[in-house]
XYZ file of C-alpha atoms in Angstrom:
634
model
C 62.916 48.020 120.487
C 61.790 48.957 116.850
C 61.176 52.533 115.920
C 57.820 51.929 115.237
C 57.077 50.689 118.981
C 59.094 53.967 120.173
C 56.663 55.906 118.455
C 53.667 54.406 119.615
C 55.077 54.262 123.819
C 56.042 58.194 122.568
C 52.321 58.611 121.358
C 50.905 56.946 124.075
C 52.871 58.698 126.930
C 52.075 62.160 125.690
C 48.426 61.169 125.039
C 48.147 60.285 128.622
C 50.180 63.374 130.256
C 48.164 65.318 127.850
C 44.942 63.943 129.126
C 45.614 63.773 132.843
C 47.467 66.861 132.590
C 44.123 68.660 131.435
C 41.595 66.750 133.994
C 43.738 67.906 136.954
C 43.931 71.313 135.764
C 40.314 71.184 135.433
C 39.792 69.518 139.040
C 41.826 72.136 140.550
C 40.901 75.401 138.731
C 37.385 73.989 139.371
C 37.771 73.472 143.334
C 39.047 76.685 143.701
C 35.930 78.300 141.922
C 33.948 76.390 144.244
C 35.789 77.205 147.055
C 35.697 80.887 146.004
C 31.972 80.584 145.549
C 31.375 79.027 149.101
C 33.550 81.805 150.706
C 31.607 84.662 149.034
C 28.242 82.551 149.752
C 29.293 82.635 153.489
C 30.475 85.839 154.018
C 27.022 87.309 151.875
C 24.624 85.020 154.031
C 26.305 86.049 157.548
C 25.538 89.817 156.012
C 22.587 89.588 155.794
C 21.455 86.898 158.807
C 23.281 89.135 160.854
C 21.241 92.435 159.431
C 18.101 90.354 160.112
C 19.407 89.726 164.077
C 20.602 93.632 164.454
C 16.851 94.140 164.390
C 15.755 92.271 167.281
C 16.893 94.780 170.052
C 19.093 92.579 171.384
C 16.917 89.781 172.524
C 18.686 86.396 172.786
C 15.032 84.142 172.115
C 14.000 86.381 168.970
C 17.547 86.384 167.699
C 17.979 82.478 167.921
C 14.622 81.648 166.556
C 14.710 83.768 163.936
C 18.593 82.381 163.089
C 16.701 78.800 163.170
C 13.876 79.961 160.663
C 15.931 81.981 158.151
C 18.898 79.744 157.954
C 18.110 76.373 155.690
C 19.754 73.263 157.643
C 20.534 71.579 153.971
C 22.969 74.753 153.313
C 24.760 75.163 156.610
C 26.614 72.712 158.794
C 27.210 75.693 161.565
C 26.252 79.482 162.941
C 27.289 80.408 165.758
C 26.464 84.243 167.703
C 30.367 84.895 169.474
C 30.311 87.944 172.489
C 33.664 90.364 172.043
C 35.131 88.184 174.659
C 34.612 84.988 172.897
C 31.403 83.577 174.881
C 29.035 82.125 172.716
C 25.736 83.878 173.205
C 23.838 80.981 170.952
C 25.152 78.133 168.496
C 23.391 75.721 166.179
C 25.047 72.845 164.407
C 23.278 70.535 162.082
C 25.074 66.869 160.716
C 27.685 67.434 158.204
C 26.135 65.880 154.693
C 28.580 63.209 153.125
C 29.577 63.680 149.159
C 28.269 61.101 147.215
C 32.060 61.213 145.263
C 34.616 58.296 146.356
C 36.632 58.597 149.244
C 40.142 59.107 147.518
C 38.805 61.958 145.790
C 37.074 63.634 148.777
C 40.269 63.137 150.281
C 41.962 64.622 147.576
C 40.243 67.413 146.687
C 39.280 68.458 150.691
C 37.218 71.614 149.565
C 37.929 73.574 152.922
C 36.189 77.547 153.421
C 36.701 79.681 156.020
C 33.316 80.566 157.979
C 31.399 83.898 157.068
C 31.226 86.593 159.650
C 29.461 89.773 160.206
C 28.848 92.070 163.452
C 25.526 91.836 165.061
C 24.530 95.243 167.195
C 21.644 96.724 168.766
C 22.076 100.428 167.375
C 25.756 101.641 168.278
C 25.669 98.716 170.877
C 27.421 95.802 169.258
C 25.892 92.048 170.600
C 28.899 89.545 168.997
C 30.137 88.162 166.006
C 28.085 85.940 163.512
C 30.129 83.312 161.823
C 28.198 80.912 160.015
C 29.527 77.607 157.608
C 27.954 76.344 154.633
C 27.852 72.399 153.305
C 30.662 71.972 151.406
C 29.542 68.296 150.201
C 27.601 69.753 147.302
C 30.864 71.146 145.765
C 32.614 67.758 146.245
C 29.970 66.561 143.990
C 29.860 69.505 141.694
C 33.888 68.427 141.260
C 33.217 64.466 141.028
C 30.646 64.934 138.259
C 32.930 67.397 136.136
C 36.052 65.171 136.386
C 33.516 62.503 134.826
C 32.429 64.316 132.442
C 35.590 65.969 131.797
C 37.109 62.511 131.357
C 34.778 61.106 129.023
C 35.280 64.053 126.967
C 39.034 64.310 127.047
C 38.654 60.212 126.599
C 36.397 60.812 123.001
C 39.272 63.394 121.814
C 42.005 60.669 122.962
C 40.256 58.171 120.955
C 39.597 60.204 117.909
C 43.533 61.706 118.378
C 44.912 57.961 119.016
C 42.923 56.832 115.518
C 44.683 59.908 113.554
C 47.735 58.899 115.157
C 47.466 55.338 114.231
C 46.763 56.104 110.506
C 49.233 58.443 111.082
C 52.161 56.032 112.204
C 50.480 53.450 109.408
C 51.470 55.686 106.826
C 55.152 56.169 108.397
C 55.308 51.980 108.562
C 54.497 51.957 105.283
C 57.349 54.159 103.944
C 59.731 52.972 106.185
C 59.375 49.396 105.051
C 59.632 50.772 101.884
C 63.023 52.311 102.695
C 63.735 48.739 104.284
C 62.785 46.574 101.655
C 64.646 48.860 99.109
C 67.492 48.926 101.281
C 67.745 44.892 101.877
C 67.135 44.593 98.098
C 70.629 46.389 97.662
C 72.205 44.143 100.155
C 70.976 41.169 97.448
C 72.109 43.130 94.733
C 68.751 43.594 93.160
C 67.913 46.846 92.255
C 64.597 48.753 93.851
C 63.541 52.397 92.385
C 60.731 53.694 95.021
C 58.551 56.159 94.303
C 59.981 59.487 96.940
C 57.473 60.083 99.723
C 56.041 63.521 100.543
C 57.537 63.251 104.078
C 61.019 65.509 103.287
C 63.524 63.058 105.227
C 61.936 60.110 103.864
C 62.257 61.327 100.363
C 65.608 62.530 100.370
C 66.166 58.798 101.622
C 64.664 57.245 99.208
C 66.280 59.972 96.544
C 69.748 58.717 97.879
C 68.722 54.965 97.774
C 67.362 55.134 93.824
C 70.654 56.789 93.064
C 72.767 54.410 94.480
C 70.340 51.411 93.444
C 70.678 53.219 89.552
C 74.674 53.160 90.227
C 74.924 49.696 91.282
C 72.559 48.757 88.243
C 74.783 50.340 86.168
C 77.998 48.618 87.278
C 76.488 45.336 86.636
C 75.020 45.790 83.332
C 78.528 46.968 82.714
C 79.761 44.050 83.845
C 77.091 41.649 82.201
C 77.807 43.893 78.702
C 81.535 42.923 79.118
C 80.426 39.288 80.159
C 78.547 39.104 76.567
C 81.718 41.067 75.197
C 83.877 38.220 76.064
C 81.064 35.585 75.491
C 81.182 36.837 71.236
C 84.647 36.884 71.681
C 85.036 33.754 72.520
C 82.338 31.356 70.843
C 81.506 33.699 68.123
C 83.086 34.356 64.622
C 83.685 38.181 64.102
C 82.595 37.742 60.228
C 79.293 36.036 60.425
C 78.065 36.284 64.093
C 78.062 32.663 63.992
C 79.440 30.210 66.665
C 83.175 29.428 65.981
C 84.168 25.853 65.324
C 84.913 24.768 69.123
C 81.909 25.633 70.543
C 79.295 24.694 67.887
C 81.164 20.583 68.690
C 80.733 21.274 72.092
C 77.402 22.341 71.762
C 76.878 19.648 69.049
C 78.146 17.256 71.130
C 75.817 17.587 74.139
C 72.833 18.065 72.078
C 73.554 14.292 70.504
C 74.887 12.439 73.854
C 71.770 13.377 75.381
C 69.709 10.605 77.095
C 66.946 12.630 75.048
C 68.268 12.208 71.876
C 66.079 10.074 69.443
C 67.012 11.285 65.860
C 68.544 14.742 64.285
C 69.943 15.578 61.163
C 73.282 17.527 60.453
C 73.997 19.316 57.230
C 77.526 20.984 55.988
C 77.449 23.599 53.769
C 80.505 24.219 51.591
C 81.191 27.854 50.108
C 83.808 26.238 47.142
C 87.329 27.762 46.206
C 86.981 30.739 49.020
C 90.490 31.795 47.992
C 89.650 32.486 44.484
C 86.282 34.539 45.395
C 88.503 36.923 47.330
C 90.556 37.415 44.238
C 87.320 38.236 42.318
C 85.090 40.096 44.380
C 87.455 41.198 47.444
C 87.744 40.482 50.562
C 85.195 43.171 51.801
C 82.339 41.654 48.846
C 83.351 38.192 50.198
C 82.655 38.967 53.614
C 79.181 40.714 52.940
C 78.492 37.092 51.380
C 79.581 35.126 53.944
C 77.312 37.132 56.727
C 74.279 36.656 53.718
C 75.059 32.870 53.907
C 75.068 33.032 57.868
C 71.822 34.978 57.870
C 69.972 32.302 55.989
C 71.240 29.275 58.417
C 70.517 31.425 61.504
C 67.165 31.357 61.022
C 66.573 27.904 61.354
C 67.492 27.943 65.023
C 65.152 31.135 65.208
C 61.952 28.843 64.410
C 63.491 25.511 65.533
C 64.026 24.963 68.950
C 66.907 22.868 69.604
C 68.743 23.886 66.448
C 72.225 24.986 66.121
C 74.179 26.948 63.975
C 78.024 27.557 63.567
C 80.808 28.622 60.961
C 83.575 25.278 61.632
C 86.263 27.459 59.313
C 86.497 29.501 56.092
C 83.952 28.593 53.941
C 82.430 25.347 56.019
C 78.917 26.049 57.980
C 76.931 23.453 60.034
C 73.328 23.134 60.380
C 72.258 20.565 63.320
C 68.523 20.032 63.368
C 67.276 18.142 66.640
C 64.849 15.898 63.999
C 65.216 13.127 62.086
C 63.617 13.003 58.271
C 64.782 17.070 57.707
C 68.117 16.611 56.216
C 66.876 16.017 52.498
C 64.066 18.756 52.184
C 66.387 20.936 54.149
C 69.411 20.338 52.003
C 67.628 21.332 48.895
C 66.047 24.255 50.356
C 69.722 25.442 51.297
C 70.945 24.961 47.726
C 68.058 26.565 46.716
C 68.189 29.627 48.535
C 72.175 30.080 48.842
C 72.373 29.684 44.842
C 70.335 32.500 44.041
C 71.957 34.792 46.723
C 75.274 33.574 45.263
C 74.419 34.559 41.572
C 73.368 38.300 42.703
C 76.944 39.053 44.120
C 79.647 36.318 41.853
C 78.228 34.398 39.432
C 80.745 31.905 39.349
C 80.505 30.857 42.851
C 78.912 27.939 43.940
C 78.519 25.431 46.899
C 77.982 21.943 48.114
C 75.977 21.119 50.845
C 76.300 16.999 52.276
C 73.498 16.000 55.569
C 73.473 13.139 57.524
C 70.438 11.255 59.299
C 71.627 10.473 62.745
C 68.851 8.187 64.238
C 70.386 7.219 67.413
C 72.798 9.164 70.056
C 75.844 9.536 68.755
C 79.360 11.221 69.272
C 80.326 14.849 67.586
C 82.963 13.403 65.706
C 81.276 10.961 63.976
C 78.303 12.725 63.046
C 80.504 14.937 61.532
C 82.640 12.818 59.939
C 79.678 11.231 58.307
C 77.934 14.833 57.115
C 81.486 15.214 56.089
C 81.716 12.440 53.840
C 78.238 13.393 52.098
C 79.807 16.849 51.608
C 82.575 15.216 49.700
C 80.383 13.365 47.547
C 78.156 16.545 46.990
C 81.240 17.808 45.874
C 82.203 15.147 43.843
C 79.094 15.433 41.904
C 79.876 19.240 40.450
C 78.601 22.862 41.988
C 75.344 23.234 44.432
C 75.173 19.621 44.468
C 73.915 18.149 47.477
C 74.416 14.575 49.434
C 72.718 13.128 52.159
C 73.298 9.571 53.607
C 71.902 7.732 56.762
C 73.356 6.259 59.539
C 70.611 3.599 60.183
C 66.818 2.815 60.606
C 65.411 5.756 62.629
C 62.569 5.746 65.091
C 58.904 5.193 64.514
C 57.583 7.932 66.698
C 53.383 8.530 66.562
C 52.187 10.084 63.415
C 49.928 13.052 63.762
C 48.563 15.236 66.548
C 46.170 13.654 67.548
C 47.609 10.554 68.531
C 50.410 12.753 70.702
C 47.603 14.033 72.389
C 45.949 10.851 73.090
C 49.581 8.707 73.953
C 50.473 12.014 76.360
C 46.497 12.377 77.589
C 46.823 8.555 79.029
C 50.504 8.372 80.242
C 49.242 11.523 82.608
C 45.806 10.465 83.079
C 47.505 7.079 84.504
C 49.907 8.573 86.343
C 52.615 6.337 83.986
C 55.508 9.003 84.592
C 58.530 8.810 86.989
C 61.769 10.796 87.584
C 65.131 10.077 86.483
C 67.835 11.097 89.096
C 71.151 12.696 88.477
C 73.563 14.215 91.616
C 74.750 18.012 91.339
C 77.794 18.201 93.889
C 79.748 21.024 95.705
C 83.608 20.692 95.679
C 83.725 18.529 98.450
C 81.261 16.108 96.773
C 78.307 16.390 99.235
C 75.289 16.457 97.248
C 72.593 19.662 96.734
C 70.285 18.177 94.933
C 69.134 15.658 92.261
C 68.212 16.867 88.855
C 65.290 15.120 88.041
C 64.208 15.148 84.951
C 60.547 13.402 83.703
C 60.220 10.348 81.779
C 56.786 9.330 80.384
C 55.937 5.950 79.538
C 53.463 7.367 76.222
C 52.020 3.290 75.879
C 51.255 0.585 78.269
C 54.154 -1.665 78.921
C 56.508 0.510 76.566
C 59.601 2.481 77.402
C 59.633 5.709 79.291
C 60.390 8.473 77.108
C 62.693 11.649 77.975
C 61.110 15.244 77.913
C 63.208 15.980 74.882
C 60.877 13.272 72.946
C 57.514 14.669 74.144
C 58.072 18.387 75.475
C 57.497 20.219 72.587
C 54.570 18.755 71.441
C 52.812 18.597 75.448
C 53.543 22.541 74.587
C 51.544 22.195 71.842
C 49.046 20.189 72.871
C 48.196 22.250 76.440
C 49.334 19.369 78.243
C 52.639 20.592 79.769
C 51.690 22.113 83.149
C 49.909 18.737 83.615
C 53.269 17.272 83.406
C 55.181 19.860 85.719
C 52.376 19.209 88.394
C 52.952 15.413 88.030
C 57.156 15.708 87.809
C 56.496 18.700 91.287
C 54.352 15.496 92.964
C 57.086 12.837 92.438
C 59.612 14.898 93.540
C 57.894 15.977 96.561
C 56.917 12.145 97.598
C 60.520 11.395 97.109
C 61.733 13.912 99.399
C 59.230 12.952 101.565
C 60.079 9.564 101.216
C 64.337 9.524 101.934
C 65.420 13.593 102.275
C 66.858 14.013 99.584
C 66.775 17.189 97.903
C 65.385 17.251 94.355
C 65.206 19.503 91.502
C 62.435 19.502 88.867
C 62.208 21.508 85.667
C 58.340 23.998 84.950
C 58.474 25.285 81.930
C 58.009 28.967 80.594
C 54.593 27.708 78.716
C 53.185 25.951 82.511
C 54.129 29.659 83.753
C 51.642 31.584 81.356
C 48.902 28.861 82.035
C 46.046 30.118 84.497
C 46.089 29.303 87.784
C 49.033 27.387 87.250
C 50.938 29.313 90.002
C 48.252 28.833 92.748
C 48.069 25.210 91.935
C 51.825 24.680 92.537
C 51.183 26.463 95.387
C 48.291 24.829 97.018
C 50.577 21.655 96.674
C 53.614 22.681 98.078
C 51.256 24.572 101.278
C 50.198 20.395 101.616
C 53.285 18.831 101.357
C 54.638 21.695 103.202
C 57.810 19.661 105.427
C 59.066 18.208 101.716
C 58.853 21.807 100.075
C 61.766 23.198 102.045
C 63.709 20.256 100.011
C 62.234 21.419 96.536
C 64.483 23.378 94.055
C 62.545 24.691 90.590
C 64.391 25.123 87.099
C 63.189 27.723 85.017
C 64.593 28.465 81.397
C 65.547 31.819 80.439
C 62.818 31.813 78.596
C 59.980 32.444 81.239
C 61.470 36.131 81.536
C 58.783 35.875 78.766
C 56.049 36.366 81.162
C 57.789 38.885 83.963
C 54.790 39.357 85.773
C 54.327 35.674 86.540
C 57.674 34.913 87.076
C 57.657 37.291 89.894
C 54.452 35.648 91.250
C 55.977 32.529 91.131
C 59.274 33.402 92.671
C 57.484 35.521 95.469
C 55.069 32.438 96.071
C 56.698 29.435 96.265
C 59.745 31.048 97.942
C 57.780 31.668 100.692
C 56.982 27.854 101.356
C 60.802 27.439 101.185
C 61.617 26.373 98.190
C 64.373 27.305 95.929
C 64.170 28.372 92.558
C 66.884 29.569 89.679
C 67.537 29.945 86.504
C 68.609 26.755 84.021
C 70.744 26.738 80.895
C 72.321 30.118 81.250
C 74.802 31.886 78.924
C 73.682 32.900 75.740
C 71.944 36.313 76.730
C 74.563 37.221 79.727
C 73.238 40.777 79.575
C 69.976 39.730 80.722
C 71.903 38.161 83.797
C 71.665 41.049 85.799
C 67.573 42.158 84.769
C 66.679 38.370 85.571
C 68.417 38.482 88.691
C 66.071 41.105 89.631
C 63.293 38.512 89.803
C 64.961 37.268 93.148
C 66.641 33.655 91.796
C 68.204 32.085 94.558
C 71.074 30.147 91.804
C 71.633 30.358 88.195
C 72.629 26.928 86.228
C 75.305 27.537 83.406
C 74.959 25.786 80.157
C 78.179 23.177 79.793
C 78.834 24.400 76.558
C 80.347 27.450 78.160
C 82.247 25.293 80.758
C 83.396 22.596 78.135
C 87.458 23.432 77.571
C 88.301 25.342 81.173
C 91.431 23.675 81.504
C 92.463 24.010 78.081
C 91.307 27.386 76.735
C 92.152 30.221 78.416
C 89.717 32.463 76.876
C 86.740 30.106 78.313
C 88.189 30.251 81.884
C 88.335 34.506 81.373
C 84.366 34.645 80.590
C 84.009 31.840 83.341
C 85.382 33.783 85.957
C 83.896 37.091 84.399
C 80.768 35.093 85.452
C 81.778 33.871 88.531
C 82.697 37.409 89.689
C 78.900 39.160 88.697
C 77.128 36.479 90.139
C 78.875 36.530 93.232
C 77.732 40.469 93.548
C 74.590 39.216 92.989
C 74.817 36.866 95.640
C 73.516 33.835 93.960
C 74.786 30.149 93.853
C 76.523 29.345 90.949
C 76.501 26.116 89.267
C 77.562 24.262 85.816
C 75.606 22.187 83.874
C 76.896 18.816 81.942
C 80.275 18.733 82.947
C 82.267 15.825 80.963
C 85.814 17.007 81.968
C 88.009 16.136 85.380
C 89.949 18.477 84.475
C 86.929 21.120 83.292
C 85.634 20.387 86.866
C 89.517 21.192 88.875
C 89.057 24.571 87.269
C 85.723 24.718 88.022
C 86.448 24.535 91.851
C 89.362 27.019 91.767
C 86.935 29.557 90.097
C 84.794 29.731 92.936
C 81.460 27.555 91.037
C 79.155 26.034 93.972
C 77.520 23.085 92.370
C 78.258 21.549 89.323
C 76.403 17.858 87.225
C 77.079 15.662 84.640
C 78.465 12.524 83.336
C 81.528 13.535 85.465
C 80.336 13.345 88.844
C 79.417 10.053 90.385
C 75.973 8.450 89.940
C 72.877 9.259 92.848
């Protein structure tokens, strides 16, 4: 029995003892009043009756009619005139009155007196012994109507003492689920600071639970620092905070054998004769202009989404642009820019920088081999040249905004969209779900088109959570259709849209039996908009479905603030899973991961796994789920 019912039985007993407790003290103090007052009303009417028959000289006929006349028959039941020897010398009786009061009460109360009696004498001569009863109905009455009335009254203050009580035990629900909800968000690792009660044990409960909740926080943004420790370590370059060599191809790699690829550019940027700018400037000078050189190719992936960045060894950069028709403009720019930060700090330094148009899906080793050859002709052609070739006819995509809007207007409009379907398996192969990413056929008759070819400029055009509602319908048909749990991706920009969040859930509350078979990507982005994302989360959790986190691993200190938001699994970006049976330091930040997510009680699973052997050490680790060209086809 909860605590909460306790309190209320508790309530409601003493209520009741309380209540009945006070009418039968009232009953009974008020019964013997009465009965006091019909003693003392008998024994002062026999006074004076038998005064009244003192007076008549003995004479039986004057004493008995004057008893009759003075003595009201709706008062007394009895009188009787008793000789010294106990022969009656008259007695008159009148019926006995019935109390108006229910019979379990007369019975209970059974107001019995004790007649009055006085002497009755002629002069010194005494005549007998008056004893006379009264009606005792009346005072049955007088006790029925006060126990009402009583009642009602004691009822009021029960009612007006059970409403106090109630708000009363309200406020104690509240602050105990509170305590509960705080408590069971420690259990899940997510990390509740109340606000203390007034009520003294509550709040030193709630003290306790903040303090441990601010401990356990503290371990795991300890842990999540380290993670991103190890993550620098490991991908980064120490010199220029730019990825190492290993993991910009891995990361290059994906980003071009993507179904979505349709067209990037890659540029190499060459700082020449490294060895002898040392010499010059020292090594301390040199560095300060390699992290210069660094800080101008960063910021292309700060405005371009989809770009990369890396350092491949001493003075060799990459520049991967997720575009076609950039490589040129962008190449110049780069010479541009670098030359004049160059002539500040050594005037005889100078670069080469060699691009490469990639127009169709390609593998990391070739595009770079082909950059790399543009590079050497850049270099070829004498300081801050540049170079860039092609690697064939690229794409003919629609030309200006408007027709985007109008190509991705129809293709929803007509419902011309459908869901590609790839398996994400536990160890022993059974499958979780199906990533399902949407493909939209932009013309009548033509080719469905990937989200990478048509995302970013839905985003731009407002059109995007018109897409996530039509990807969330598919899905939810196909469940419907074989059981089959699916996974679609809403993006951080559907998120900030109005409404957007009831409408998902007004269609998940209708398709309610396929829901429970739903699982939601978002990006790491949508921590953009906290306040929604916990709407979301809250909302469509309740209808059963599952949502995480997708393409996680650069920002692993956020790890433990999004986890917070209550993501039921968090998807790791195959970059950082790419070379687990080969590089030990990868497999150290894999299971650094493994181990903080566990505490956070999450599922864990990898994303684009190309490896056998990446996915073997996957399993040992302890990863739930993991996708890719690995695994087997849906």
């Amino acid at each position: 029995m909860s605590m909460i019912r306790q309190i209320w039985l508790m309530l409601v007993g003493v209520l009741l003892v309380a209540l009945a407790g006070s009418v039968l003290t009232h009953t009974l103090v008020a019964r013997q009043t009465l009965s006091s007052e019909l003693q003392s009303r008998n024994a002062t009417d026999a006074t004076m009756l038998a005064l009244a028959l003192s007076q008549q000289q003995g004479d039986v006929a004057r004493m008995q009619a004057l008893a009759t006349l003075q003595v009201d028959s709706s008062h007394y039941r009895r009188l009787r005139l008793l000789r010294d020897d106990g022969s009656p010398v008259f007695e008159r009786e009148w019926p006995e009155r019935h109390s108006t009061a229910p019979p379990w009460f007369q019975r209970w109360v059974a107001v019995t007196v004790q007649p009055g009696l006085a002497q009755v004498s002629d002069g010194a001569r005494p005549i007998g012994r008056l004893q006379l009863w009264s009606q005792a109905d009346w005072a049955v009455d007088a006790l029925w109507v006060g126990l009402l009335r009583m009642a009602g009254w004691l009822g009021a203050l029960g009612l007006a003492a059970g409403s106090i009580a109630a708000l009363a035990v309200r406020a104690w629900r509240r602050l105990l689920e509170a305590a509960v909800t705080q408590a069971q968000a420690l259990q899940e690792r997510r990390f509740i600071i109340a606000d203390e009660p007034r009520v003294p044990e509550l709040r030193r409960l709630t003290r306790s639970m903040n303090a441990l909740g601010r401990r356990l926080q503290a371990v795991f943004e300890q842990q999540a620092a380290k993670l991103e420790e190890l993550r620098e370590q490991a991908y980064t370059d120490a010199v220029t905070g730019l990825m190492q060599r290993r993991h910009f191809v891995a990361r290059l790699g994906a980003a071009l054998g993507a179904e979505s690829q349709r067209g990037a550019s890659l540029l190499l940027v060459r700082l020449r004769d490294l060895q002898a700018m040392n010499r010059r400037i020292g090594h301390a000078s040199t560095d300060r202009l390699l992290a210069a050189l660094a800080q101008v190719l960063q910021s292309y992936p700060q405005h371009v989404q989809g770009a990369l960045t890396g350092r491949l060894n001493g003075g060799d950069f990459a520049l991967y642009l997720p575009a076609m028709g950039l490589a040129e403009e962008t190449a110049r720019s780069l010479r541009d820019a670098l030359r004049a930060a160059l002539a500040t700090v050594d005037p005889e330094a100078s670069l080469a920088v060699g691009g490469a148009e990639l127009p169709s899906p390609c593998a990391a080793a070739a595009a770079l081999a082909l950059a790399d050859g543009a590079l050497a002709q850049a270099e070829l052609d004498g300081a801050f040249a540049w170079c860039v070739v092609s690697a064939g006819p690229s794409d003919s995509p629609p030309s200006g905004e408007g027709e985007w809007q109008a190509q991705l207007a129809g293709a929803l409009r007509f419902g011309r969209g459908r869901l590609a379907e790839y398996p994400t398996r536990n160890a022993q192969g059974q499958l979780l779900h199906l990533d399902c990413p949407m493909h939209l056929q932009l013309q009548a008759e033509g080719a469905f088109e990937p989200a990478a070819r048509w995302l970013a400029r839905a985003v731009r055009c407002r059109l995007v959570d018109q897409a996530d509602l039509m990807a969330l319908d598919l899905a939810l048909r196909a469940i419907a259709a074989d059981g089959r749990p699916r996974c679609v991706h809403v993006a951080a920009a559907s998120l900030a849209q109005e409404g957007f969040i009831a409408e998902v859930q007004r269609r998940l509350e209708a398709a309610a039996p396929a829901a429970a078979g739903l699982w939601i990507d978002l990006a790491e982005g949508a921590a953009q908009h906290p306040r929604r994302l916990r709407e979301a989360i809250a909302a469509w959790q309740g209808l059963g479905v599952r949502v995480g986190l997708e393409h996680t691993g650069e920002r692993l200190g956020e790890l433990s603030r999004l986890h917070a938001l209550g993501v039921d699994y968090i998807k790791i970006d195959g970059a950082f899973v790419q070379g687990l049976a080969t590089q030990p330091e990868v497999r150290e930040l894999a299971r650094g991961l493994v181990t903080l997510l566990r505490g956070m009680q999450v599922q864990i699973l990898a994303e684009a796994v190309r490896d056998e052997a990446d996915l073997a050490v996957l399993w040992t680790l302890g990863f739930d789920g993991a996708t890719g060209p690995v695994l087997r086809p849906a």
